[in-house]
PDB file of C-alpha atoms in Angstrom:
ATOM      1  CA  MET L   1      -1.663  -6.142  -9.839  1.00  0.00           C
ATOM      2  CA  ALA L   2      -4.860  -6.071  -7.370  1.00  0.00           C
ATOM      3  CA  ALA L   3      -6.315  -2.600  -7.184  1.00  0.00           C
ATOM      4  CA  THR L   4      -7.680  -2.132  -3.740  1.00  0.00           C
ATOM      5  CA  PHE L   5      -8.181  -0.153  -0.788  1.00  0.00           C
ATOM      6  CA  ARG L   6      -5.840  -0.524   2.346  1.00  0.00           C
ATOM      7  CA  ALA L   7      -7.784  -2.003   4.486  1.00  0.00           C
ATOM      8  CA  ALA L   8      -5.355  -1.705   8.090  1.00  0.00           C
ATOM      9  CA  HIS L   9      -5.274   2.444   9.074  1.00  0.00           C
ATOM     10  CA  SER L  10      -8.590   4.051  10.440  1.00  0.00           C
ATOM     11  CA  PHE L  11      -9.992   6.714   9.180  1.00  0.00           C
ATOM     12  CA  GLY L  12     -12.908   8.624  10.462  1.00  0.00           C
ATOM     13  CA  GLY L  13     -15.444   8.744   7.931  1.00  0.00           C
ATOM     14  CA  ILE L  14     -16.249   5.911   5.453  1.00  0.00           C
ATOM     15  CA  ALA L  15     -14.537   4.774   2.918  1.00  0.00           C
ATOM     16  CA  PHE L  16     -15.259   2.551  -0.654  1.00  0.00           C
ATOM     17  CA  GLY L  17     -12.827   0.825  -2.831  1.00  0.00           C
ATOM     18  CA  CYS L  18     -13.045  -1.723  -5.576  1.00  0.00           C
ATOM     19  CA  SER L  19     -10.637  -4.322  -6.388  1.00  0.00           C
ATOM     20  CA  PHE L  20      -9.906  -5.621  -9.745  1.00  0.00           C
ATOM     21  CA  VAL L  21      -6.374  -8.105 -11.558  1.00  0.00           C
ATOM     22  CA  VAL L  22      -5.193  -6.300 -15.054  1.00  0.00           C
ATOM     23  CA  GLN L  23      -4.061  -9.637 -17.131  1.00  0.00           C
ATOM     24  CA  GLY L  24      -1.683  -9.433 -20.409  1.00  0.00           C
ATOM     25  CA  ASP L  25      -0.299  -5.930 -19.741  1.00  0.00           C
ATOM     26  CA  ASP L  26       1.516  -4.143 -17.939  1.00  0.00           C
ATOM     27  CA  LEU L  27      -0.606  -1.440 -17.173  1.00  0.00           C
ATOM     28  CA  GLU L  28      -1.178  -0.332 -14.189  1.00  0.00           C
ATOM     29  CA  PHE L  29      -4.845   1.127 -12.917  1.00  0.00           C
ATOM     30  CA  SER L  30      -6.040   2.401 -10.163  1.00  0.00           C
ATOM     31  CA  THR L  31     -10.082   2.529  -8.561  1.00  0.00           C
ATOM     32  CA  ALA L  32     -12.297   4.933  -6.502  1.00  0.00           C
ATOM     33  CA  LEU L  33     -11.248   5.364  -3.001  1.00  0.00           C
ATOM     34  CA  LEU L  34     -14.283   7.574  -1.933  1.00  0.00           C
ATOM     35  CA  PHE L  35     -14.726   8.995   1.946  1.00  0.00           C
ATOM     36  CA  GLY L  36     -17.599  10.569   4.522  1.00  0.00           C
ATOM     37  CA  SER L  37     -20.806  10.874   2.789  1.00  0.00           C
ATOM     38  CA  ALA L  38     -19.551  10.939  -1.316  1.00  0.00           C
ATOM     39  CA  ALA L  39     -18.900   6.990   0.364  1.00  0.00           C
ATOM     40  CA  LYS L  40     -22.368   4.898  -0.942  1.00  0.00           C
ATOM     41  CA  LEU L  41     -23.335   1.139  -0.885  1.00  0.00           C
ATOM     42  CA  ASN L  42     -26.398   0.204  -1.128  1.00  0.00           C
ATOM     43  CA  GLY L  43     -28.773  -2.178  -3.436  1.00  0.00           C
ATOM     44  CA  ILE L  44     -29.832  -5.557  -3.733  1.00  0.00           C
ATOM     45  CA  GLY L  45     -26.625  -7.792  -2.496  1.00  0.00           C
ATOM     46  CA  VAL L  46     -25.490  -5.333  -0.184  1.00  0.00           C
ATOM     47  CA  GLN L  47     -24.381  -7.335   2.922  1.00  0.00           C
ATOM     48  CA  SER L  48     -22.734  -6.180   6.114  1.00  0.00           C
ATOM     49  CA  THR L  49     -21.100  -7.840   9.034  1.00  0.00           C
ATOM     50  CA  MET L  50     -19.661  -5.951  12.276  1.00  0.00           C
ATOM     51  CA  VAL L  51     -15.977  -4.570  12.962  1.00  0.00           C
ATOM     52  CA  ILE L  52     -14.858  -5.890  16.452  1.00  0.00           C
ATOM     53  CA  ASN L  53     -12.406  -4.119  18.533  1.00  0.00           C
ATOM     54  CA  ASN L  54      -9.595  -6.018  19.434  1.00  0.00           C
ATOM     55  CA  THR L  55      -9.357  -5.487  23.504  1.00  0.00           C
ATOM     56  CA  VAL L  56      -6.368  -8.055  24.238  1.00  0.00           C
ATOM     57  CA  LEU L  57      -4.077  -5.945  22.139  1.00  0.00           C
ATOM     58  CA  PRO L  58      -5.952  -2.990  21.001  1.00  0.00           C
ATOM     59  CA  LYS L  59      -3.136  -0.980  19.503  1.00  0.00           C
ATOM     60  CA  LEU L  60      -4.281  -3.624  17.071  1.00  0.00           C
ATOM     61  CA  ASN L  61      -7.527  -1.573  16.778  1.00  0.00           C
ATOM     62  CA  GLY L  62      -6.076   0.079  13.388  1.00  0.00           C
ATOM     63  CA  TYR L  63      -6.958  -3.373  11.136  1.00  0.00           C
ATOM     64  CA  TYR L  64     -10.111  -4.419  10.063  1.00  0.00           C
ATOM     65  CA  HIS L  65     -11.075  -6.859  13.133  1.00  0.00           C
ATOM     66  CA  LEU L  66     -14.205  -9.601  11.727  1.00  0.00           C
ATOM     67  CA  SER L  67     -16.653 -12.174  13.754  1.00  0.00           C
ATOM     68  CA  VAL L  68     -16.043 -15.336  10.860  1.00  0.00           C
ATOM     69  CA  GLU L  69     -17.766 -18.910  13.151  1.00  0.00           C
ATOM     70  CA  GLY L  70     -16.065 -21.609   9.660  1.00  0.00           C
ATOM     71  CA  ILE L  71     -15.969 -21.619   6.402  1.00  0.00           C
ATOM     72  CA  THR L  72     -17.556 -23.462   3.577  1.00  0.00           C
ATOM     73  CA  LEU L  73     -15.768 -25.313  -0.001  1.00  0.00           C
ATOM     74  CA  GLY L  74     -18.310 -25.515  -2.378  1.00  0.00           C
ATOM     75  CA  ASN L  75     -20.210 -27.986  -0.291  1.00  0.00           C
ATOM     76  CA  VAL L  76     -18.520 -28.795   1.814  1.00  0.00           C
ATOM     77  CA  SER L  77     -18.088 -27.373   5.518  1.00  0.00           C
ATOM     78  CA  LEU L  78     -14.681 -27.673   6.424  1.00  0.00           C
ATOM     79  CA  ASN L  79     -13.826 -29.177   9.649  1.00  0.00           C
ATOM     80  CA  ILE L  80     -12.117 -26.387  11.117  1.00  0.00           C
ATOM     81  CA  PRO L  81     -11.230 -26.325  15.174  1.00  0.00           C
ATOM     82  CA  ARG L  82     -13.777 -23.936  16.803  1.00  0.00           C
ATOM     83  CA  GLY L  83     -12.946 -20.806  17.664  1.00  0.00           C
ATOM     84  CA  SER L  84     -10.227 -20.941  15.401  1.00  0.00           C
ATOM     85  CA  PHE L  85     -10.623 -17.706  13.997  1.00  0.00           C
ATOM     86  CA  ASP L  86     -11.124 -15.514  18.024  1.00  0.00           C
ATOM     87  CA  ILE L  87      -8.703 -13.933  18.657  1.00  0.00           C
ATOM     88  CA  GLN L  88      -7.467 -15.111  21.528  1.00  0.00           C
ATOM     89  CA  ALA L  89      -6.306 -14.411  25.349  1.00  0.00           C
ATOM     90  CA  ASN L  90      -2.088 -14.558  24.496  1.00  0.00           C
ATOM     91  CA  GLU L  91      -2.252 -11.828  21.921  1.00  0.00           C
ATOM     92  CA  SER L  92      -1.955 -14.247  18.376  1.00  0.00           C
ATOM     93  CA  GLY L  93      -5.276 -15.043  16.109  1.00  0.00           C
ATOM     94  CA  GLY L  94      -7.879 -12.703  15.671  1.00  0.00           C
ATOM     95  CA  PHE L  95      -9.723 -12.435  11.835  1.00  0.00           C
ATOM     96  CA  ILE L  96      -8.627  -9.575   9.670  1.00  0.00           C
ATOM     97  CA  ILE L  97      -9.056  -7.976   6.346  1.00  0.00           C
ATOM     98  CA  ASP L  98      -5.711  -6.344   3.946  1.00  0.00           C
ATOM     99  CA  SER L  99      -5.208  -5.504   0.959  1.00  0.00           C
ATOM    100  CA  GLY L 100      -1.860  -4.317   1.518  1.00  0.00           C
ATOM    101  CA  THR L 101      -1.799  -8.412   2.049  1.00  0.00           C
ATOM    102  CA  HIS L 102      -1.518 -10.481  -1.015  1.00  0.00           C
ATOM    103  CA  TYR L 103      -3.190 -13.659  -0.536  1.00  0.00           C
ATOM    104  CA  THR L 104      -4.898 -15.141   1.957  1.00  0.00           C
ATOM    105  CA  VAL L 105      -3.304 -16.025   5.435  1.00  0.00           C
ATOM    106  CA  LEU L 106      -4.996 -19.045   7.128  1.00  0.00           C
ATOM    107  CA  PRO L 107      -3.685 -21.319  10.231  1.00  0.00           C
ATOM    108  CA  HIS L 108      -2.660 -24.292   9.391  1.00  0.00           C
ATOM    109  CA  ALA L 109      -5.895 -26.234  10.658  1.00  0.00           C
ATOM    110  CA  ALA L 110      -7.803 -24.609   8.289  1.00  0.00           C
ATOM    111  CA  PHE L 111      -5.289 -24.681   5.588  1.00  0.00           C
ATOM    112  CA  THR L 112      -4.864 -28.399   5.548  1.00  0.00           C
ATOM    113  CA  ALA L 113      -9.459 -28.592   5.941  1.00  0.00           C
ATOM    114  CA  VAL L 114      -8.840 -26.616   2.483  1.00  0.00           C
ATOM    115  CA  VAL L 115      -6.302 -28.997   1.042  1.00  0.00           C
ATOM    116  CA  SER L 116      -7.832 -32.578   1.585  1.00  0.00           C
ATOM    117  CA  VAL L 117     -11.410 -31.244   0.531  1.00  0.00           C
ATOM    118  CA  LEU L 118      -9.129 -29.800  -3.337  1.00  0.00           C
ATOM    119  CA  ASP L 119      -7.333 -33.130  -3.176  1.00  0.00           C
ATOM    120  CA  SER L 120     -10.776 -34.854  -3.488  1.00  0.00           C
ATOM    121  CA  VAL L 121     -12.552 -33.326  -5.458  1.00  0.00           C
ATOM    122  CA  LEU L 122      -9.442 -31.840  -8.084  1.00  0.00           C
ATOM    123  CA  TRP L 123      -9.104 -34.881 -10.345  1.00  0.00           C
ATOM    124  CA  LEU L 124      -5.331 -33.173 -11.253  1.00  0.00           C
ATOM    125  CA  PRO L 125      -1.802 -35.137  -9.802  1.00  0.00           C
ATOM    126  CA  ARG L 126      -0.549 -32.803  -7.007  1.00  0.00           C
ATOM    127  CA  ALA L 127       2.742 -30.895  -8.234  1.00  0.00           C
ATOM    128  CA  ASN L 128       6.022 -31.284  -5.987  1.00  0.00           C
ATOM    129  CA  ASP L 129       6.701 -27.714  -7.264  1.00  0.00           C
ATOM    130  CA  SER L 130       5.235 -24.437  -5.836  1.00  0.00           C
ATOM    131  CA  LYS L 131       5.509 -21.154  -7.189  1.00  0.00           C
ATOM    132  CA  ALA L 132       5.727 -17.447  -5.493  1.00  0.00           C
ATOM    133  CA  GLY L 133       5.811 -19.013  -2.200  1.00  0.00           C
ATOM    134  CA  LEU L 134       2.297 -20.671  -2.343  1.00  0.00           C
ATOM    135  CA  SER L 135       2.838 -24.842  -1.569  1.00  0.00           C
ATOM    136  CA  VAL L 136      -0.317 -26.487  -2.535  1.00  0.00           C
ATOM    137  CA  CYS L 137       0.083 -27.189  -6.122  1.00  0.00           C
ATOM    138  CA  TYR L 138      -1.811 -29.037  -9.130  1.00  0.00           C
ATOM    139  CA  SER L 139       0.059 -30.403 -12.789  1.00  0.00           C
ATOM    140  CA  SER L 140      -2.688 -29.253 -14.620  1.00  0.00           C
ATOM    141  CA  PRO L 141      -2.600 -30.099 -18.761  1.00  0.00           C
ATOM    142  CA  TYR L 142      -5.009 -27.344 -20.108  1.00  0.00           C
ATOM    143  CA  TYR L 143      -4.393 -22.996 -20.607  1.00  0.00           C
ATOM    144  CA  ASP L 144      -6.650 -21.581 -18.140  1.00  0.00           C
ATOM    145  CA  TYR L 145      -8.469 -24.238 -16.086  1.00  0.00           C
ATOM    146  CA  ILE L 146      -9.523 -23.013 -13.373  1.00  0.00           C
ATOM    147  CA  PRO L 147     -11.617 -24.700 -10.876  1.00  0.00           C
ATOM    148  CA  ASP L 148     -14.891 -23.879 -10.214  1.00  0.00           C
ATOM    149  CA  VAL L 149     -14.676 -24.345  -6.394  1.00  0.00           C
ATOM    150  CA  ASN L 150     -16.180 -21.530  -4.570  1.00  0.00           C
ATOM    151  CA  MET L 151     -15.031 -20.360  -0.872  1.00  0.00           C
ATOM    152  CA  THR L 152     -17.530 -18.790   1.510  1.00  0.00           C
ATOM    153  CA  PHE L 153     -16.654 -16.551   4.554  1.00  0.00           C
ATOM    154  CA  HIS L 154     -19.176 -16.757   7.251  1.00  0.00           C
ATOM    155  CA  MET L 155     -19.335 -14.002   9.000  1.00  0.00           C
ATOM    156  CA  LEU L 156     -21.219 -13.112  11.919  1.00  0.00           C
ATOM    157  CA  GLY L 157     -24.716 -11.880   9.843  1.00  0.00           C
ATOM    158  CA  ALA L 158     -22.910 -12.363   6.173  1.00  0.00           C
ATOM    159  CA  ASP L 159     -21.569 -14.705   3.877  1.00  0.00           C
ATOM    160  CA  TYR L 160     -18.330 -13.577   2.424  1.00  0.00           C
ATOM    161  CA  VAL L 161     -17.967 -15.950  -1.262  1.00  0.00           C
ATOM    162  CA  VAL L 162     -14.512 -15.585  -3.244  1.00  0.00           C
ATOM    163  CA  ASP L 163     -15.188 -17.320  -6.570  1.00  0.00           C
ATOM    164  CA  GLY L 164     -12.565 -19.903  -8.184  1.00  0.00           C
ATOM    165  CA  GLU L 165     -11.234 -18.514 -10.103  1.00  0.00           C
ATOM    166  CA  HIS L 166      -9.975 -15.937  -6.836  1.00  0.00           C
ATOM    167  CA  ASN L 167      -8.835 -19.078  -5.431  1.00  0.00           C
ATOM    168  CA  PHE L 168      -6.125 -20.657  -7.510  1.00  0.00           C
ATOM    169  CA  VAL L 169      -3.522 -18.790  -9.770  1.00  0.00           C
ATOM    170  CA  GLN L 170      -2.109 -20.662 -12.600  1.00  0.00           C
ATOM    171  CA  TYR L 171       1.856 -20.584 -13.736  1.00  0.00           C
ATOM    172  CA  ARG L 172       4.014 -22.290 -17.386  1.00  0.00           C
ATOM    173  CA  GLU L 173       5.613 -25.191 -16.134  1.00  0.00           C
ATOM    174  CA  SER L 174       9.032 -24.664 -16.945  1.00  0.00           C
ATOM    175  CA  GLY L 175      12.351 -27.625 -17.873  1.00  0.00           C
ATOM    176  CA  PRO L 176      12.361 -29.232 -21.233  1.00  0.00           C
ATOM    177  CA  THR L 177      10.531 -31.875 -20.439  1.00  0.00           C
ATOM    178  CA  LYS L 178       8.147 -30.579 -18.152  1.00  0.00           C
ATOM    179  CA  ILE L 179       4.166 -29.657 -20.761  1.00  0.00           C
ATOM    180  CA  GLY L 180       1.340 -28.001 -19.128  1.00  0.00           C
ATOM    181  CA  TYR L 181       0.138 -25.564 -16.684  1.00  0.00           C
ATOM    182  CA  LEU L 182       0.418 -25.002 -12.490  1.00  0.00           C
ATOM    183  CA  LEU L 183      -2.592 -24.506 -10.523  1.00  0.00           C
ATOM    184  CA  CYS L 184      -1.801 -23.039  -7.364  1.00  0.00           C
ATOM    185  CA  LEU L 185      -3.898 -22.509  -3.827  1.00  0.00           C
ATOM    186  CA  ALA L 186      -3.769 -18.626  -4.098  1.00  0.00           C
ATOM    187  CA  MET L 187      -3.282 -19.095  -0.463  1.00  0.00           C
ATOM    188  CA  LEU L 188      -1.114 -19.368   2.530  1.00  0.00           C
ATOM    189  CA  ASP L 189      -1.240 -21.726   5.409  1.00  0.00           C
ATOM    190  CA  MET L 190      -0.423 -19.653   8.525  1.00  0.00           C
ATOM    191  CA  ASP L 191       2.612 -21.579   9.993  1.00  0.00           C
ATOM    192  CA  GLU L 192       4.405 -22.531   6.333  1.00  0.00           C
ATOM    193  CA  ALA L 193       4.923 -18.894   6.379  1.00  0.00           C
ATOM    194  CA  SER L 194       6.390 -18.559   9.892  1.00  0.00           C
ATOM    195  CA  VAL L 195       3.813 -16.346  10.543  1.00  0.00           C
ATOM    196  CA  ALA L 196       2.475 -17.925  13.023  1.00  0.00           C
ATOM    197  CA  GLY L 197       0.682 -16.097  16.234  1.00  0.00           C
ATOM    198  CA  VAL L 198       0.039 -14.043  13.405  1.00  0.00           C
ATOM    199  CA  PRO L 199      -4.921 -12.928  13.037  1.00  0.00           C
ATOM    200  CA  THR L 200      -6.233 -15.265   9.959  1.00  0.00           C
ATOM    201  CA  VAL L 201      -5.726 -12.514   6.725  1.00  0.00           C
ATOM    202  CA  LEU L 202      -8.001 -11.814   4.222  1.00  0.00           C
ATOM    203  CA  GLY L 203      -5.856 -11.214   1.194  1.00  0.00           C
ATOM    204  CA  SER L 204      -6.213  -9.325  -1.547  1.00  0.00           C
ATOM    205  CA  PHE L 205      -6.634 -11.816  -4.417  1.00  0.00           C
ATOM    206  CA  GLN L 206      -9.136 -12.672  -2.476  1.00  0.00           C
ATOM    207  CA  GLN L 207     -10.595  -9.553  -2.354  1.00  0.00           C
ATOM    208  CA  GLN L 208     -10.976  -9.444  -6.564  1.00  0.00           C
ATOM    209  CA  ASP L 209     -14.297  -7.819  -7.297  1.00  0.00           C
ATOM    210  CA  TYR L 210     -15.380  -6.452  -4.584  1.00  0.00           C
ATOM    211  CA  HIS L 211     -17.138  -3.204  -3.226  1.00  0.00           C
ATOM    212  CA  ILE L 212     -16.038  -3.534  -0.032  1.00  0.00           C
ATOM    213  CA  LEU L 213     -17.369  -0.028   2.175  1.00  0.00           C
ATOM    214  CA  TYR L 214     -15.562   0.657   5.337  1.00  0.00           C
ATOM    215  CA  ASP L 215     -17.764   2.304   7.697  1.00  0.00           C
ATOM    216  CA  ASN L 216     -16.004   3.697  11.061  1.00  0.00           C
ATOM    217  CA  ALA L 217     -18.596   5.508  12.602  1.00  0.00           C
ATOM    218  CA  LYS L 218     -21.332   2.288  12.681  1.00  0.00           C
ATOM    219  CA  GLN L 219     -18.127  -0.019  12.901  1.00  0.00           C
ATOM    220  CA  ARG L 220     -19.412  -2.158   9.720  1.00  0.00           C
ATOM    221  CA  LEU L 221     -17.859  -3.669   6.946  1.00  0.00           C
ATOM    222  CA  SER L 222     -20.628  -4.094   3.428  1.00  0.00           C
ATOM    223  CA  PHE L 223     -19.655  -5.497   0.868  1.00  0.00           C
ATOM    224  CA  THR L 224     -21.433  -6.747  -3.073  1.00  0.00           C
ATOM    225  CA  PRO L 225     -20.223  -8.405  -5.823  1.00  0.00           C
ATOM    226  CA  THR L 226     -18.865  -6.494  -8.476  1.00  0.00           C
ATOM    227  CA  LEU L 227     -17.759  -6.875 -11.638  1.00  0.00           C
ATOM    228  CA  CYS L 228     -14.620  -4.001 -11.758  1.00  0.00           C
ATOM    229  CA  ARG L 229     -12.867  -3.663 -14.418  1.00  0.00           C
ATOM    230  CA  SER L 230     -16.163  -2.773 -16.074  1.00  0.00           C
ATOM    231  CA  LEU L 231     -16.944  -0.394 -13.473  1.00  0.00           C
ATOM    232  CA  TYR L 232     -13.539   0.905 -13.729  1.00  0.00           C
ATOM    233  CA  MET L 233     -13.076   1.253 -17.553  1.00  0.00           C
ATOM    234  CA  SER L 234     -16.652   3.132 -17.808  1.00  0.00           C
ATOM    235  CA  SER L 235     -14.503   6.227 -15.783  1.00  0.00           C
ATOM    236  CA  TYR L 236     -11.245   5.583 -17.257  1.00  0.00           C
ATOM    237  CA  PRO L 237     -10.453   8.183 -19.361  1.00  0.00           C
ATOM    238  CA  SER L 238     -10.937   7.813 -22.925  1.00  0.00           C
ATOM    239  CA  TYR L 239      -7.338   9.088 -24.237  1.00  0.00           C
ATOM    240  CA  LEU L 240      -5.497   5.889 -21.912  1.00  0.00           C
ATOM    241  CA  GLN L 241      -8.065   3.886 -22.911  1.00  0.00           C
ATOM    242  CA  SER L 242      -6.651   3.589 -25.970  1.00  0.00           C
ATOM    243  CA  LYS L 243      -3.943   2.086 -23.980  1.00  0.00           C
ATOM    244  CA  VAL L 244      -5.356  -1.198 -23.381  1.00  0.00           C
ATOM    245  CA  PRO L 245      -3.559  -3.902 -25.472  1.00  0.00           C
ATOM    246  CA  VAL L 246      -5.715  -4.871 -28.905  1.00  0.00           C
ATOM    247  CA  PRO L 247      -7.811  -8.198 -27.875  1.00  0.00           C
ATOM    248  CA  ILE L 248      -5.974 -11.068 -29.945  1.00  0.00           C
ATOM    249  CA  LEU L 249      -8.979 -11.082 -32.349  1.00  0.00           C
ATOM    250  CA  GLY L 250      -7.405  -8.071 -33.799  1.00  0.00           C
ATOM    251  CA  CYS L 251      -4.596  -9.769 -35.513  1.00  0.00           C
ATOM    252  CA  HIS L 252      -6.369 -12.644 -36.862  1.00  0.00           C
ATOM    253  CA  ILE L 253      -7.505 -10.639 -39.187  1.00  0.00           C
ATOM    254  CA  LEU L 254      -4.452  -8.831 -39.921  1.00  0.00           C
ATOM    255  CA  LEU L 255      -2.305 -11.639 -40.222  1.00  0.00           C
ATOM    256  CA  PRO L 256      -4.396 -12.575 -43.197  1.00  0.00           C
ATOM    257  CA  LEU L 257      -4.131  -9.428 -44.809  1.00  0.00           C
ATOM    258  CA  LEU L 258      -0.199  -9.303 -44.847  1.00  0.00           C
ATOM    259  CA  LEU L 259      -0.643 -11.844 -46.888  1.00  0.00           C
ATOM    260  CA  LEU L 260      -2.919 -11.057 -49.304  1.00  0.00           C
ATOM    261  CA  TYR L 261      -0.569  -8.339 -49.929  1.00  0.00           C
ATOM    262  CA  PHE L 262       3.041 -10.296 -50.463  1.00  0.00           C
ATOM    263  CA  VAL L 263       0.891 -12.785 -51.903  1.00  0.00           C
ATOM    264  CA  ALA L 264      -0.423 -10.045 -54.869  1.00  0.00           C
ATOM    265  CA  PHE L 265       2.869  -8.508 -54.357  1.00  0.00           C
ATOM    266  CA  SER L 266       4.695 -11.663 -55.798  1.00  0.00           C
ATOM    267  CA  LEU L 267       2.979 -11.553 -58.590  1.00  0.00           C
ATOM    268  CA  THR L 268       3.136  -8.063 -60.231  1.00  0.00           C
ATOM    269  CA  VAL L 269       7.258  -8.436 -59.962  1.00  0.00           C
TER     270      VAL L 269
END
């Protein structure tokens, strides 16, 4: 579950949100959404880029269009045709940020470039089956193994870096003869997803652990990496914090005590 500001709608003032994922429980969290003068984003590490107007198709100006010049995966600059993220004269293309779209959607050329580099740097074999509509998966014998491969979107005047843990989703392989896990790229190929011609989308999965400021007055998008869950929990009501699942360490303490109790009980009988 990702809690983010729905960036697909324009507001007259300033909006601010923080995104994180909760794993291992069924609680749903929401993060702060501030407007006007209450929304501020200052300090070291804050970057900003311009929000551009879609002059080709003005009705899409309700979305936050960004100027993206290229993508780097790890330390490899991807070979993506120039202008792949520009708004085209035939009303296709462009690059938007949208928390209403779960996974990032890339043009076919960009997607295949990402996969080509991953195939060369990961030691994991490709898997035939996919999960959750994700077409590129790798077989892994290790639990909770996420490659530390960052992806950087080079925007106009800013670099948006997605940590490796926010580029992959892990699943347990199913079946009587399968042992291990699937590690799937948390991105979609625009062509394979049958959405050709739509803008490239930076989805909510890749917005995790970012504070994002939408300044409509100045037509700017600002962002900075933040550990959003810690920020959220610090302001979360204490009576609800008590519902957060107890860490597994508690079981390590409880089970030996129960064992000692039953042994002592059997000796007294």
